PDB file of C-alpha atoms in Angstrom:
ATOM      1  CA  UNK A 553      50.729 -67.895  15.505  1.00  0.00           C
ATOM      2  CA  UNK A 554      47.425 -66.372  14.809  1.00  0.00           C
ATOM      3  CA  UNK A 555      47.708 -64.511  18.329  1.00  0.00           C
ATOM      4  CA  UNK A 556      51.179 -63.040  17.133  1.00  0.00           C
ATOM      5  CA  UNK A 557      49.239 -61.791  13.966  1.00  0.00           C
ATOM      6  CA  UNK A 558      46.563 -60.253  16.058  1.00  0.00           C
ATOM      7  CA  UNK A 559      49.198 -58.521  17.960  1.00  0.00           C
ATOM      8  CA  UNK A 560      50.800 -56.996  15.396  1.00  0.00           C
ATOM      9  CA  UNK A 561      48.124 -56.042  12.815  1.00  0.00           C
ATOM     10  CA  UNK A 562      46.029 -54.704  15.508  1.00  0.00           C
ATOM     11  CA  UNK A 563      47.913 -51.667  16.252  1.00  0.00           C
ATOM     12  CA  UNK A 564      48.433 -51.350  12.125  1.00  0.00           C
ATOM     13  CA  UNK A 565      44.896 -51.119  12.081  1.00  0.00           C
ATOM     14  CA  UNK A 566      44.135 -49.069  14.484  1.00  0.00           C
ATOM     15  CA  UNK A 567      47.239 -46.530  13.502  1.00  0.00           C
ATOM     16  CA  UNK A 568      45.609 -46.483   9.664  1.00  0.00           C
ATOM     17  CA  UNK A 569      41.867 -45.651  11.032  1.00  0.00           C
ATOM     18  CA  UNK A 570      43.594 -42.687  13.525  1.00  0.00           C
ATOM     19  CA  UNK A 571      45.737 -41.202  10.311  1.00  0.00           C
ATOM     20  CA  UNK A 572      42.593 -41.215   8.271  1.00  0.00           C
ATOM     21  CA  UNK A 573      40.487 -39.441  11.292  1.00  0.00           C
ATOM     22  CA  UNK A 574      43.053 -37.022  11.418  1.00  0.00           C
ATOM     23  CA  UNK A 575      43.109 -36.186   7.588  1.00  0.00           C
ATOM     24  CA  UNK A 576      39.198 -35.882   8.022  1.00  0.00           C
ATOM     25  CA  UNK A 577      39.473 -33.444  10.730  1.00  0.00           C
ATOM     26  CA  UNK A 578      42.209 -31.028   9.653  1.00  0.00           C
ATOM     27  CA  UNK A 579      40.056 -30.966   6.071  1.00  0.00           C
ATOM     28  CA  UNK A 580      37.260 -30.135   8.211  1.00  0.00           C
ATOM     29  CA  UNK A 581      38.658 -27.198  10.515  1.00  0.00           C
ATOM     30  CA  UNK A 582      41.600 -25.536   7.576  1.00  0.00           C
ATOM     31  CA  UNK A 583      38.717 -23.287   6.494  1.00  0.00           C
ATOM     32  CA  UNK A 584      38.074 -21.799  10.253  1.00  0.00           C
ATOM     33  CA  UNK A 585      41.915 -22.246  10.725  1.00  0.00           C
ATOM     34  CA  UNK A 586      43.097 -19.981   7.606  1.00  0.00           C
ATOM     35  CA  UNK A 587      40.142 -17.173   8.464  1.00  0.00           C
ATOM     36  CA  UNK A 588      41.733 -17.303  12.259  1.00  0.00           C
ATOM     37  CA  UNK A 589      45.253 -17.175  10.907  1.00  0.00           C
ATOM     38  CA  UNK A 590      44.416 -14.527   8.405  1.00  0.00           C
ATOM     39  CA  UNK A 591      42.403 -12.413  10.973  1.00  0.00           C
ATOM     40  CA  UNK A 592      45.317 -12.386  13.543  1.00  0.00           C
ATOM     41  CA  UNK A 593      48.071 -12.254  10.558  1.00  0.00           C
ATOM     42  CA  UNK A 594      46.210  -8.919   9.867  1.00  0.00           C
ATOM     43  CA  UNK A 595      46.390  -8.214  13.525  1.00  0.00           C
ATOM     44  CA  UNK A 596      49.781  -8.742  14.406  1.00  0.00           C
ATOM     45  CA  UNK A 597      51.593  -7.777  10.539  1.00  0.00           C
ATOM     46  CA  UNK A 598      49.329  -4.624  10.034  1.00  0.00           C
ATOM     47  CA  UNK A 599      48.044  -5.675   6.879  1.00  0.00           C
ATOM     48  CA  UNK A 600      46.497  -3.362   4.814  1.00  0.00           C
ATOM     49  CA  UNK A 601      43.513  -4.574   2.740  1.00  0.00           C
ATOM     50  CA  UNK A 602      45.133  -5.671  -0.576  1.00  0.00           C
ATOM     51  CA  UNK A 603      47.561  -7.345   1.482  1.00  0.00           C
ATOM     52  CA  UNK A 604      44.397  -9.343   3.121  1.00  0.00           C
ATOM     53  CA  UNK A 605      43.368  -9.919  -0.001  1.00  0.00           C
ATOM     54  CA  UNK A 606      46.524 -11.071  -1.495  1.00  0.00           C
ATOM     55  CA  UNK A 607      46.651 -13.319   1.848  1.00  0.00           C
ATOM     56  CA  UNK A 608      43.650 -14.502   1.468  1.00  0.00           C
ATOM     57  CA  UNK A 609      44.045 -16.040  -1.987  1.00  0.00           C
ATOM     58  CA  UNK A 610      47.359 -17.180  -1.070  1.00  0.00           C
ATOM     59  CA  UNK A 611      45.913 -19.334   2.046  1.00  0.00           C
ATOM     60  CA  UNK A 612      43.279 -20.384  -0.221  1.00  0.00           C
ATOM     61  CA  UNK A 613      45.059 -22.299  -2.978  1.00  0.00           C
ATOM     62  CA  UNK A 614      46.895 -23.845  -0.227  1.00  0.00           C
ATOM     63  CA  UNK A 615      44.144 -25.008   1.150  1.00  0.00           C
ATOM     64  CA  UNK A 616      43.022 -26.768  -1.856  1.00  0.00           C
ATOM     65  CA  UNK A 617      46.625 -27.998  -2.554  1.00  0.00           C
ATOM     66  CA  UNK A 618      46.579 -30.183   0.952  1.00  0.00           C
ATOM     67  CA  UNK A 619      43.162 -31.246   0.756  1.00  0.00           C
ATOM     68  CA  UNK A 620      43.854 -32.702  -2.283  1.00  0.00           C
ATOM     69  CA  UNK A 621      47.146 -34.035  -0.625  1.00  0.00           C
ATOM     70  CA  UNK A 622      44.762 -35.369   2.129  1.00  0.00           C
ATOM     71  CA  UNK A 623      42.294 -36.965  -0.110  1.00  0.00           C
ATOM     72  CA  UNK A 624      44.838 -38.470  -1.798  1.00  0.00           C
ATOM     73  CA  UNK A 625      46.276 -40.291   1.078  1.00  0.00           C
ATOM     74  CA  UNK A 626      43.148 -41.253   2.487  1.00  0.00           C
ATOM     75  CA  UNK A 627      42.299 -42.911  -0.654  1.00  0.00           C
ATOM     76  CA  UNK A 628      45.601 -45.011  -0.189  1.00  0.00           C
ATOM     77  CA  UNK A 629      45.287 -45.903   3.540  1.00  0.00           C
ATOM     78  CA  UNK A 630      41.476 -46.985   2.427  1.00  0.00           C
ATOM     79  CA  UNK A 631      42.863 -49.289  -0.119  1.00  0.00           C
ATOM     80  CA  UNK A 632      45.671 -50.757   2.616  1.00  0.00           C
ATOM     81  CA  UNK A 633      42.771 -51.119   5.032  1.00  0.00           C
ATOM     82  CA  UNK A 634      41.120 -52.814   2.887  1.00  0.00           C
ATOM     83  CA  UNK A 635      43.918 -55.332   1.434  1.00  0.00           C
ATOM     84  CA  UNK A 636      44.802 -55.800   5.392  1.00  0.00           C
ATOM     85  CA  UNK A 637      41.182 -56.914   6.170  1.00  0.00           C
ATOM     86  CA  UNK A 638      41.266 -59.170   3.388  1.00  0.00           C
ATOM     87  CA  UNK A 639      44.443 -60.601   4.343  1.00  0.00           C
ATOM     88  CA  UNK A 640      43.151 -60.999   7.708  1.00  0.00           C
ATOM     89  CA  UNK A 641      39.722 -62.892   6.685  1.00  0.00           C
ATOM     90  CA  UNK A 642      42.137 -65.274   4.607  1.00  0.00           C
ATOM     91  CA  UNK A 643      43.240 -66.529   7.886  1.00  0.00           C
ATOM     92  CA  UNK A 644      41.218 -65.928  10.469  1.00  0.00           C
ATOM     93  CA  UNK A 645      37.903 -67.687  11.416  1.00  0.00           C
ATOM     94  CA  UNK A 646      34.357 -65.690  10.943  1.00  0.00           C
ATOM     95  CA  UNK A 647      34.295 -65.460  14.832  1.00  0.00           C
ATOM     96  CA  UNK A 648      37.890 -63.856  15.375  1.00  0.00           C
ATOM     97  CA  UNK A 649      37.465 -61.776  12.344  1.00  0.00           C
ATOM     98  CA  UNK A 650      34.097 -60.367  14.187  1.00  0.00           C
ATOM     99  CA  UNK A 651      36.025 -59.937  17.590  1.00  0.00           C
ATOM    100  CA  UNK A 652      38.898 -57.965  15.979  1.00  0.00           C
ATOM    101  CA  UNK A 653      36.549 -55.727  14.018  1.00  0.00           C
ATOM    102  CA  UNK A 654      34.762 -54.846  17.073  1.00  0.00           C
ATOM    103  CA  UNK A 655      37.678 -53.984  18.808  1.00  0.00           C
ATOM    104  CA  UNK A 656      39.581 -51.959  16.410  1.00  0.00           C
ATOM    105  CA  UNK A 657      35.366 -49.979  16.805  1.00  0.00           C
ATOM    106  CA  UNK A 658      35.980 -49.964  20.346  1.00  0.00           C
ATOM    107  CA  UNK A 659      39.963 -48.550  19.742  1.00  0.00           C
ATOM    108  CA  UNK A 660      38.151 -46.098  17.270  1.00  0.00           C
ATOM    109  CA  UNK A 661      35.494 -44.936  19.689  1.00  0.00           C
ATOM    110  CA  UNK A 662      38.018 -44.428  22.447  1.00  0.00           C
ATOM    111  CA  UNK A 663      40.377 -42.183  19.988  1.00  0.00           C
ATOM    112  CA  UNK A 664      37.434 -40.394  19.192  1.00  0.00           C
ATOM    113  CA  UNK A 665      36.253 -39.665  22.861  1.00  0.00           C
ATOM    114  CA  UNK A 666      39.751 -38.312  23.683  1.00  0.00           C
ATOM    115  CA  UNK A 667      40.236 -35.860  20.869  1.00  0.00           C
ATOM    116  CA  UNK A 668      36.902 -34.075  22.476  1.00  0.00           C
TER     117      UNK A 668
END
C-alpha cells in the first residue's frame, strides 16, 4: 500500500515543484519578454512614439496583473506542497520520507538541466 502511495504522490509532487519553477521563470523573463515584444511590435505595426508609449504602459500593468496572478498561485501550490509532505510524514517512516525527498531533488535537478 505504501508503494501505491509513493507511486502516485510522486508524480503530484514533482508536477507541483515544475508548475512553481515555471511561475518563477516566466516572472523572471516578462520584463525582457514585453521590451522584445514591444521593440518588434514597433517594428512590424509602425508605431509611432506615443503609440510606444501608450504600448508600453499597456504591457506594463499587465505585467503586474500576472505576476500577481503568479504569486498568487505559487503561494497556493506552496501551501499544497506543504499539506502533501505532511500527509506523507504521517505515514511514512523517517527513512522513506528521506528517500522520496531526495528523489523528487533528483526529479527537480533533472527538470532543471533540461530547460537549459
Amino acid at each position: 500500500m505504501k508503494m501505491k502511495i509513493q507511486f502516485i504522490v510522486l508524480p503530484l509532487i514533482t508536477l507541483l515543484f515544475i508548475a512553481s519553477s515555471i511561475a518563477y521563470a516566466q516572472n523572471k523573463n516578462s520584463a525582457a519578454d514585453n521590451r522584445n515584444a514591444i521593440d518588434r511590435m514597433t517594428k512590424e505595426l509602425g508605431l509611432n512614439e506615443t503609440q510606444r508609449g501608450k504600448v508600453e504602459g499597456i504591457l506594463s500593468a499587465e505585467q503586474k496583473k500576472v505576476e500577481a496572478v503568479f504569486n498568487e498561485e505559487r503561494k497556493k501550490l506552496q501551501l499544497i506542497q506543504e499539506e502533501t509532505r505532511s500527509n506523507l510524514q504521517a505515514v511514512l517512516t523517517p527513512e522513506q520520507m528521506q528517500k522520496l525527498e531526495n528523489k523528487m531533488r533528483q526529479e527537480g535537478s533533472k527538470n532543471n538541466a533540461q530547460k537549459k
